[in-house]
mmCIF file of C-alpha atoms and ligand atoms in Angstrom:
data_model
loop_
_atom_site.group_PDB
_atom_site.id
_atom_site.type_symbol
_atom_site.label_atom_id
_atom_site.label_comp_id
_atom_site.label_asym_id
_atom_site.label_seq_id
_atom_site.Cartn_x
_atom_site.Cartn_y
_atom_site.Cartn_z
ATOM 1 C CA UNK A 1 0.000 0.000 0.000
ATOM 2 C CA UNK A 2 1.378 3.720 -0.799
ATOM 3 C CA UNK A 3 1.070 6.724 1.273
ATOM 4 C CA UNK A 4 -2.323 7.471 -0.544
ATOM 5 C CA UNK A 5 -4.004 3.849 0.395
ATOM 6 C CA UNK A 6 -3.843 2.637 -3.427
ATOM 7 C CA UNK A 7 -2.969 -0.952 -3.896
ATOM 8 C CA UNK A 8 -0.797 -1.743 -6.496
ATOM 9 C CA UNK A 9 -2.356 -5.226 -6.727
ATOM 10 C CA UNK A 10 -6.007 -3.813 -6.443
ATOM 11 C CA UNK A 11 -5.791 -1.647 -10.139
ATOM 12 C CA UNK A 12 -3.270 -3.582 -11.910
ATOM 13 C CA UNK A 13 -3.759 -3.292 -15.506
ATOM 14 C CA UNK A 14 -1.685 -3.724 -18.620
ATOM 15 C CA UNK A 15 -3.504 -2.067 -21.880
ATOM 16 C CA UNK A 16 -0.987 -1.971 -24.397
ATOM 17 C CA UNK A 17 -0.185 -0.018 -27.854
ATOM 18 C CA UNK A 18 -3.421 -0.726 -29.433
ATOM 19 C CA UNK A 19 -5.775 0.166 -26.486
ATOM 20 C CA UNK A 20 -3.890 3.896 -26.301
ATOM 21 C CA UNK A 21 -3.814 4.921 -29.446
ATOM 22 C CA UNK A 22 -7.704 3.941 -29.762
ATOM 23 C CA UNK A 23 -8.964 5.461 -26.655
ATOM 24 C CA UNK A 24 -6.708 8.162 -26.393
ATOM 25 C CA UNK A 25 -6.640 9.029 -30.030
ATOM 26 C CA UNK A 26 -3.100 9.521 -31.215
ATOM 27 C CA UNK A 27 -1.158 7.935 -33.855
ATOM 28 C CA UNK A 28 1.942 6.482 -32.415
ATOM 29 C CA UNK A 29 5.002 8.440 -34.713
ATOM 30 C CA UNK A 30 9.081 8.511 -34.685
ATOM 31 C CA UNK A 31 10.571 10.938 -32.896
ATOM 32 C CA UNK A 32 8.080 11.534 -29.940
ATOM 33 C CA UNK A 33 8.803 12.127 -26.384
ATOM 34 C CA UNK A 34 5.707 10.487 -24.091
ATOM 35 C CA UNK A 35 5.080 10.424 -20.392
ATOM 36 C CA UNK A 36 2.553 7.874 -19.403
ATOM 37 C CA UNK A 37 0.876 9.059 -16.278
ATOM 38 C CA UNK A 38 -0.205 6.039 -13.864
ATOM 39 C CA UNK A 39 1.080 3.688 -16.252
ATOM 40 C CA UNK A 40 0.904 0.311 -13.845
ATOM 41 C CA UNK A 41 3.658 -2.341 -15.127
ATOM 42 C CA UNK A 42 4.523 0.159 -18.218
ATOM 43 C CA UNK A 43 3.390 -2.205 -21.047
ATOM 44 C CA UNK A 44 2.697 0.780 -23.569
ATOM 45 C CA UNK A 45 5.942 2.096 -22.854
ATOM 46 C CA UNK A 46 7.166 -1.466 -23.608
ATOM 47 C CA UNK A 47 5.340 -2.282 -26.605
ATOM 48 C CA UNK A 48 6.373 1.574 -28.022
ATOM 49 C CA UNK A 49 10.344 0.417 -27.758
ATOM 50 C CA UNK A 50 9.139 -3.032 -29.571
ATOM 51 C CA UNK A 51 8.035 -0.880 -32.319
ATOM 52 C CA UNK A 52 10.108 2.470 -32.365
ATOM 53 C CA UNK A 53 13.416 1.295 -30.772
ATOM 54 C CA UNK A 54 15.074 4.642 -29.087
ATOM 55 C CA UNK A 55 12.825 6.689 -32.070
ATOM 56 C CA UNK A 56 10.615 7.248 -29.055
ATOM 57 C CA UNK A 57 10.954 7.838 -25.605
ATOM 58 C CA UNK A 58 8.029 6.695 -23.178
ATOM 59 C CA UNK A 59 8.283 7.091 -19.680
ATOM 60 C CA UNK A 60 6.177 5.453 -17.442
ATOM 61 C CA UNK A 61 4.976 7.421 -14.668
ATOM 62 C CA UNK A 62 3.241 6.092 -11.720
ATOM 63 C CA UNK A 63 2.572 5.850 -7.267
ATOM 64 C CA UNK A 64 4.406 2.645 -7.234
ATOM 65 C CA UNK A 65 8.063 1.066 -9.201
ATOM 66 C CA UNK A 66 6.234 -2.209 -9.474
ATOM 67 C CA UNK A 67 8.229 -5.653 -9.206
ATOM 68 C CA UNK A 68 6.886 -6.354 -12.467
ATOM 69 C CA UNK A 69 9.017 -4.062 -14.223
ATOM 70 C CA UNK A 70 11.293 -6.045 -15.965
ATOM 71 C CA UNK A 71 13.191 -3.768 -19.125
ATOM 72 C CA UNK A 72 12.698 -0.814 -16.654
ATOM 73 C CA UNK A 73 13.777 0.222 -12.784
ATOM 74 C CA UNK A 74 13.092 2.949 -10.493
ATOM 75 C CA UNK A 75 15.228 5.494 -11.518
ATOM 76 C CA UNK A 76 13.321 9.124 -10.961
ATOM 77 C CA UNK A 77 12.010 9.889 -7.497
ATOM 78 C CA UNK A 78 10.780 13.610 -8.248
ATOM 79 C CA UNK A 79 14.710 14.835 -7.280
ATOM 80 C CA UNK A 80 16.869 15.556 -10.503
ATOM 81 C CA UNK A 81 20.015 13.780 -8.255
ATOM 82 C CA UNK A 82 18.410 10.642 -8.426
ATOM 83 C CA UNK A 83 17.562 10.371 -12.002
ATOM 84 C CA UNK A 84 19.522 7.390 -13.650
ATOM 85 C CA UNK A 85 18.759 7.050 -17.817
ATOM 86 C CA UNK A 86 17.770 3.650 -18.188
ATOM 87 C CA UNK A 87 16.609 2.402 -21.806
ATOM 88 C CA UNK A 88 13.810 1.153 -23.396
ATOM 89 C CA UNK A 89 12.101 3.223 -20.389
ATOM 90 C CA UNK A 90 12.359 5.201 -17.685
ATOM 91 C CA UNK A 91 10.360 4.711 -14.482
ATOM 92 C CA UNK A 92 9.066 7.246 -12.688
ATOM 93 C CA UNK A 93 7.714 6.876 -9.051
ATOM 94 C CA UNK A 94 5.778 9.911 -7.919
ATOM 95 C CA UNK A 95 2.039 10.803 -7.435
ATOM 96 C CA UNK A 96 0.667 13.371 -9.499
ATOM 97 C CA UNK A 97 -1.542 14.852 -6.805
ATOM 98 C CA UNK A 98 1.234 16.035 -5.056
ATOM 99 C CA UNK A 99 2.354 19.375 -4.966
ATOM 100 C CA UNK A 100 6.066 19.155 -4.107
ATOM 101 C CA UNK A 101 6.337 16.489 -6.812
ATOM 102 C CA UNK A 102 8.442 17.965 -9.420
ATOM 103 C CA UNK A 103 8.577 16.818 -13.562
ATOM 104 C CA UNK A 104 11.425 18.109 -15.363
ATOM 105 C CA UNK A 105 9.390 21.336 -17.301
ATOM 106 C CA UNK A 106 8.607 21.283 -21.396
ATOM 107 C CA UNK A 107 10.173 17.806 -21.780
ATOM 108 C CA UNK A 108 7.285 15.926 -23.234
ATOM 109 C CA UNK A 109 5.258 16.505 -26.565
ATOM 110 C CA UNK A 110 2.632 14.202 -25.106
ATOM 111 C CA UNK A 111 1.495 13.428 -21.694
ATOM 112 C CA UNK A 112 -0.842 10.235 -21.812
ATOM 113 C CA UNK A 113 -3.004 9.204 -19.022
ATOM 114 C CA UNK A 114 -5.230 5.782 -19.293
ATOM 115 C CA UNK A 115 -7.656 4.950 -16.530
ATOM 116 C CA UNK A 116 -5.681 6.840 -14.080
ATOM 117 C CA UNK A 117 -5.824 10.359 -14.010
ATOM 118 C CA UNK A 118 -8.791 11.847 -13.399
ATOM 119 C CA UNK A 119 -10.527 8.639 -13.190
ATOM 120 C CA UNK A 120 -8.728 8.150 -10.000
ATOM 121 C CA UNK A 121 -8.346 11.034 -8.519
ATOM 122 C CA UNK A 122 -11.071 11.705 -5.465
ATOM 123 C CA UNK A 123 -11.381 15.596 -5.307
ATOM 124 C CA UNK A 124 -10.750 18.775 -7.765
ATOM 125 C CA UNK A 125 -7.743 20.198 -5.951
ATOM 126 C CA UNK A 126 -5.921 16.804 -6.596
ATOM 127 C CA UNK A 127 -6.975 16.780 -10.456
ATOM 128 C CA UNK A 128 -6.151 20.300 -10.581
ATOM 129 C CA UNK A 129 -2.774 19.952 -9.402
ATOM 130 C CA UNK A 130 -2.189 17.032 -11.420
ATOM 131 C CA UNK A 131 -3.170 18.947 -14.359
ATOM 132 C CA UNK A 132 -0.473 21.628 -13.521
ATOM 133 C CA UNK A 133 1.950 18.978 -13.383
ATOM 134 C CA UNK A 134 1.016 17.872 -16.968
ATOM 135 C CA UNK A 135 1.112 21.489 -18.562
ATOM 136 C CA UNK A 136 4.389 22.169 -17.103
ATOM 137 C CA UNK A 137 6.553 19.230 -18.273
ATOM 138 C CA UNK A 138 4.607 19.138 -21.689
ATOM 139 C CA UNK A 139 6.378 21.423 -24.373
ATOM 140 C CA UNK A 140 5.354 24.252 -25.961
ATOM 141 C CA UNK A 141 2.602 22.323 -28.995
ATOM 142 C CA UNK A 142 2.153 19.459 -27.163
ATOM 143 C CA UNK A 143 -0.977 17.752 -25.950
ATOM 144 C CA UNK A 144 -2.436 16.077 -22.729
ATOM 145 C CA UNK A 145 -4.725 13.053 -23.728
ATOM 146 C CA UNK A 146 -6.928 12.072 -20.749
ATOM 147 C CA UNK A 147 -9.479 8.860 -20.834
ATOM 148 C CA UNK A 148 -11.928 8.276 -19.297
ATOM 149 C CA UNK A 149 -13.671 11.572 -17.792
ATOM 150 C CA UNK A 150 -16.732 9.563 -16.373
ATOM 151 C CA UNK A 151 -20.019 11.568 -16.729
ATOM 152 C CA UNK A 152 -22.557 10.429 -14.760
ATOM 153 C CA UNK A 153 -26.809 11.130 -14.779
ATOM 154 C CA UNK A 154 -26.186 14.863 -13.275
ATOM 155 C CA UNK A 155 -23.867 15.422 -15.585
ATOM 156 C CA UNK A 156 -20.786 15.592 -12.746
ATOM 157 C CA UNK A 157 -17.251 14.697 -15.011
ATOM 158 C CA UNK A 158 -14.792 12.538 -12.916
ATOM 159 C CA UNK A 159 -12.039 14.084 -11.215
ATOM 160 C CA UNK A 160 -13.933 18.000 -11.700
ATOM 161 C CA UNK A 161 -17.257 16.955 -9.964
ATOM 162 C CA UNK A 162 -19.868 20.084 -10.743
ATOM 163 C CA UNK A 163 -19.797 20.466 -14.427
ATOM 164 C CA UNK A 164 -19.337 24.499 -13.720
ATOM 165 C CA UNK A 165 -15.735 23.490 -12.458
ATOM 166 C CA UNK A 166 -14.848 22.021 -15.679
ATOM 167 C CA UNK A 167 -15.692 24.892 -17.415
ATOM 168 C CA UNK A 168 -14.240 27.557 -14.962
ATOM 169 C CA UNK A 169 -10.764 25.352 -14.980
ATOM 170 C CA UNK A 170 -11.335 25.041 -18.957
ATOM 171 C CA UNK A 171 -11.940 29.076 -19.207
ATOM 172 C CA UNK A 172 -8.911 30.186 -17.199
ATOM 173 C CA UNK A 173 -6.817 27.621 -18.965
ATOM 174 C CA UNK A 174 -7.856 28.678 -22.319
ATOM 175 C CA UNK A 175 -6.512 32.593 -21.101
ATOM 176 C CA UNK A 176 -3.309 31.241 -20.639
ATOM 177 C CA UNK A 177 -2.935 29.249 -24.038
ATOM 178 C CA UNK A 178 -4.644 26.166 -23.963
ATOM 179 C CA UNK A 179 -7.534 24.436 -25.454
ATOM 180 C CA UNK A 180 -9.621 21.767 -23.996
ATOM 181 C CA UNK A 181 -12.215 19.073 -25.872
ATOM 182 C CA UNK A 182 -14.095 16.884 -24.148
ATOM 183 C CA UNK A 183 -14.132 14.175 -27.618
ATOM 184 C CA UNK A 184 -16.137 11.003 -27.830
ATOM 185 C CA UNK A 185 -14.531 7.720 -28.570
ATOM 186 C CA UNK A 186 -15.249 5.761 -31.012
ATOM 187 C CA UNK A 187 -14.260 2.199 -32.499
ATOM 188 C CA UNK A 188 -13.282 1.314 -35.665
ATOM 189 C CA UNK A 189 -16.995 0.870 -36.625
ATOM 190 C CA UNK A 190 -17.996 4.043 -35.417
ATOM 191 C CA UNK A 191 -19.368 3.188 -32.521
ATOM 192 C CA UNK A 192 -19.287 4.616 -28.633
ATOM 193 C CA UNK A 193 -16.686 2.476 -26.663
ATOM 194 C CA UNK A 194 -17.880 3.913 -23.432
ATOM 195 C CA UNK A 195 -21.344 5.618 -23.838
ATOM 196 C CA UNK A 196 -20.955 7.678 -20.381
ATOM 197 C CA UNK A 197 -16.938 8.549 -21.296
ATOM 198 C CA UNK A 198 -15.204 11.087 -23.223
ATOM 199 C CA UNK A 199 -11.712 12.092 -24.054
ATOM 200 C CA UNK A 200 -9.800 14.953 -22.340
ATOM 201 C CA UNK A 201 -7.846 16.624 -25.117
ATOM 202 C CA UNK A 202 -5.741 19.845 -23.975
ATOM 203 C CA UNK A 203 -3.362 21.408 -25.966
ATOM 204 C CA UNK A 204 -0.595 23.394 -25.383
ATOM 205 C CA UNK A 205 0.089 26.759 -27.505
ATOM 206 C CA UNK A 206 1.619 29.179 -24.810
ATOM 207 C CA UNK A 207 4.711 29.245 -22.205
ATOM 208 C CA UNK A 208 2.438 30.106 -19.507
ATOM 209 C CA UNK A 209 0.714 27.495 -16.706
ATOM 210 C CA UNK A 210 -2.350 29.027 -15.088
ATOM 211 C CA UNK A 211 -1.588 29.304 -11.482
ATOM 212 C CA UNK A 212 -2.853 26.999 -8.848
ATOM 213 C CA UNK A 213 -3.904 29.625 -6.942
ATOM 214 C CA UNK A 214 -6.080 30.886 -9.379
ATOM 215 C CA UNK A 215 -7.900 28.139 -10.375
ATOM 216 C CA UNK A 216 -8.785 26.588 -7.165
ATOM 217 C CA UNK A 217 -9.627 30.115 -5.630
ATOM 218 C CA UNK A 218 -12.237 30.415 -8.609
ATOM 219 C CA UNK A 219 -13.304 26.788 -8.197
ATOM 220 C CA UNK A 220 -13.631 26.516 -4.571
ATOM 221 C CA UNK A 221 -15.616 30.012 -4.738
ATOM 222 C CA UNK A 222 -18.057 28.567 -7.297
ATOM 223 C CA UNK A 223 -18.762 25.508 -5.102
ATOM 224 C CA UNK A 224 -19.236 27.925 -2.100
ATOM 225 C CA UNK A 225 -21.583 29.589 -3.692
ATOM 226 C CA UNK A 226 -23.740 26.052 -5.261
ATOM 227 C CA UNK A 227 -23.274 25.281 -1.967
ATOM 228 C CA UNK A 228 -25.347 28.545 -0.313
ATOM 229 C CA UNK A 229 -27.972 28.435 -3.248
ATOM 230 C CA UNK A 230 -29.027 24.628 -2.116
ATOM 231 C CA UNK A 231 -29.020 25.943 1.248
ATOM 232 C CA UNK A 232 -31.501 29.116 0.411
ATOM 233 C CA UNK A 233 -33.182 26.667 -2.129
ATOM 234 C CA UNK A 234 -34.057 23.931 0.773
ATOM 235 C CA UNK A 235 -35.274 27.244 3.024
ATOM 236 C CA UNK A 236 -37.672 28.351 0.341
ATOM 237 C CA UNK A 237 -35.877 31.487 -1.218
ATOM 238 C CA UNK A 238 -35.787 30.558 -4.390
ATOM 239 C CA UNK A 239 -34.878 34.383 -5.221
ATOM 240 C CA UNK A 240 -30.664 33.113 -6.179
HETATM 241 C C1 SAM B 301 -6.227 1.185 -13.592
HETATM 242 S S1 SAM B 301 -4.466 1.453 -13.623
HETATM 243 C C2 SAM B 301 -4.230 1.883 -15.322
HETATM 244 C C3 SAM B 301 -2.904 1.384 -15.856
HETATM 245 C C4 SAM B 301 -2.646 1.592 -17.355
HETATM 246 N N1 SAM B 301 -2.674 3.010 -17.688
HETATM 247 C C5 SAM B 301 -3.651 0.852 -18.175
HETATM 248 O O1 SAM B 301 -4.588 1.478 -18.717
HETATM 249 O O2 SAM B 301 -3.543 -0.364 -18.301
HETATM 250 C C6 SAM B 301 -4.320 3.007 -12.778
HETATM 251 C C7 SAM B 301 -2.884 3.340 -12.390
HETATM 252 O O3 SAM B 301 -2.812 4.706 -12.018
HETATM 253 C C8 SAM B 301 -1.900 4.839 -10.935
HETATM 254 N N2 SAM B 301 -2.198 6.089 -10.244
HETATM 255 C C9 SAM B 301 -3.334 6.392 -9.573
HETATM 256 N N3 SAM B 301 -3.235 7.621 -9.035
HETATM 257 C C10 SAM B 301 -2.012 8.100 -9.377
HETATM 258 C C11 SAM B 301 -1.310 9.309 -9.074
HETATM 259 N N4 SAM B 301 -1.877 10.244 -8.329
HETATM 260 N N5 SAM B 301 -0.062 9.486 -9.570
HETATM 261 C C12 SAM B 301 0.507 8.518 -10.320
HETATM 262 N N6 SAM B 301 -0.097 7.346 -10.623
HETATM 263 C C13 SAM B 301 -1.333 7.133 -10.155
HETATM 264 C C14 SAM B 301 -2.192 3.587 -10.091
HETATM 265 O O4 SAM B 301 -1.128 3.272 -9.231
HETATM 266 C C15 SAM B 301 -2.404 2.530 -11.185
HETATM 267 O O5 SAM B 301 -1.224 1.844 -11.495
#
């Protein structure tokens, strides 16, 4: 068990090459630099260096170094020092929710997350900060690919809760040079893989990271205030 109460055992997975590109929507090419965020035991990594050889780099990111790693080791703690190059992959132990967590900054043109982040991340400070994380060690042009945001009856998106929130961290992105799509996923026969999922697609076009600060000040404000307006709503004043 880590610090956070995950269980390595409990969400092992291992989607590989195919399952990626399909549900996060990218065309594996030469020459790319990818972080895999909660990548379990790394098998996209592994099955990118199958294909690519050292014309890609994938780094698997994730809370735990995994004795299943075999063509990888734990060789990035969040502390430059400790970095060690290891190839076909790196293996990065951190947890993305963390502030003091630190990614080297612009070093990736895509940062990849599979069933992990925001599907497992509890509250919107956490997926905020996690998204911070992403924008600054992605590089100027490159793009964040996110699956699945869960949307469930109410319309609450997984990770953001309150639809307003997506929006609000969505707007105050956008002012600081980046674009977000929620996307559908389809198969190869056009159909919906996951009716109630979509694709996180946020690209990258500025320098600038919105500040933490900012967007959970706005957020937290905007729940405060949903918050007040049930409360009048369940006293009768339905004047807000
Ligand atoms: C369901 S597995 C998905 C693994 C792989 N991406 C796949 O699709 O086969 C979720 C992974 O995310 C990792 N994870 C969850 N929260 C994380 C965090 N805050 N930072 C880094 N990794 C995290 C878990 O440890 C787990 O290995």
């Amino acid at each position: 068990m880590s610090e956070s109460g995950h269980s390595y055992e409990g969400c092992h997975t291992a989607r590989g090459l195919d399952e990626y590109c399909l549900l996060l929507g990218f065309v594996p090419e030469s020459g790319l630099r990818i972080l895999d965020v909660g990548a379990s035991a790394g098998t996209f990594a592994k099955e990118m260096a199958e294909r690519f050889g050292d014309r890609v780099v994938v780094d698997s990111l994730d809370l735990f170094g995994g004795e299943d790693v075999t063509e990888g080791r734990i060789i990035f703690t969040g502390s430059d020092d400790q970095a060690v190059e290891y190839y076909p992959h790196r293996r990065i132990v951190g947890d993305m929710t963390q502030k003091q967590f630190k990614l080297p900054p612009e070093s990736y043109d895509l940062v990849v997350s599979l069933y992990a982040i925001p599907t497992w991340v509890d509250d919107l400070n956490s997926t905020i900060t996690a998204l911070i994380k992403m924008a600054e060690t992605l590089k100027v042009g490159g793009e964040i690919r996110l699956f699945p945001v869960w949307i469930n009856n109410l319309g609450y998106l997984s990770g953001f809760g309150h639809p307003d929130n997506f929006l609000q961290v969505k707007k105050i992105s956008e002012r600081y040079g980046y674009s977000f799509s929620l996307e559908p996923v389809v198969d190869e026969k056009g159909a919906l893989v996951e009716e109630k999922a979509r694709r996180l697609v946020i690209k990258k076009s500025s320098r600038e990271v919105p500040p933490a600060e900012e967007l959970m000040k706005t957020s937290l404000l905007r729940r405060l205030l949903l918050l007040l307006k049930e409360e009048l709503q369940k006293e009768g004043n339905f004047l807000l």
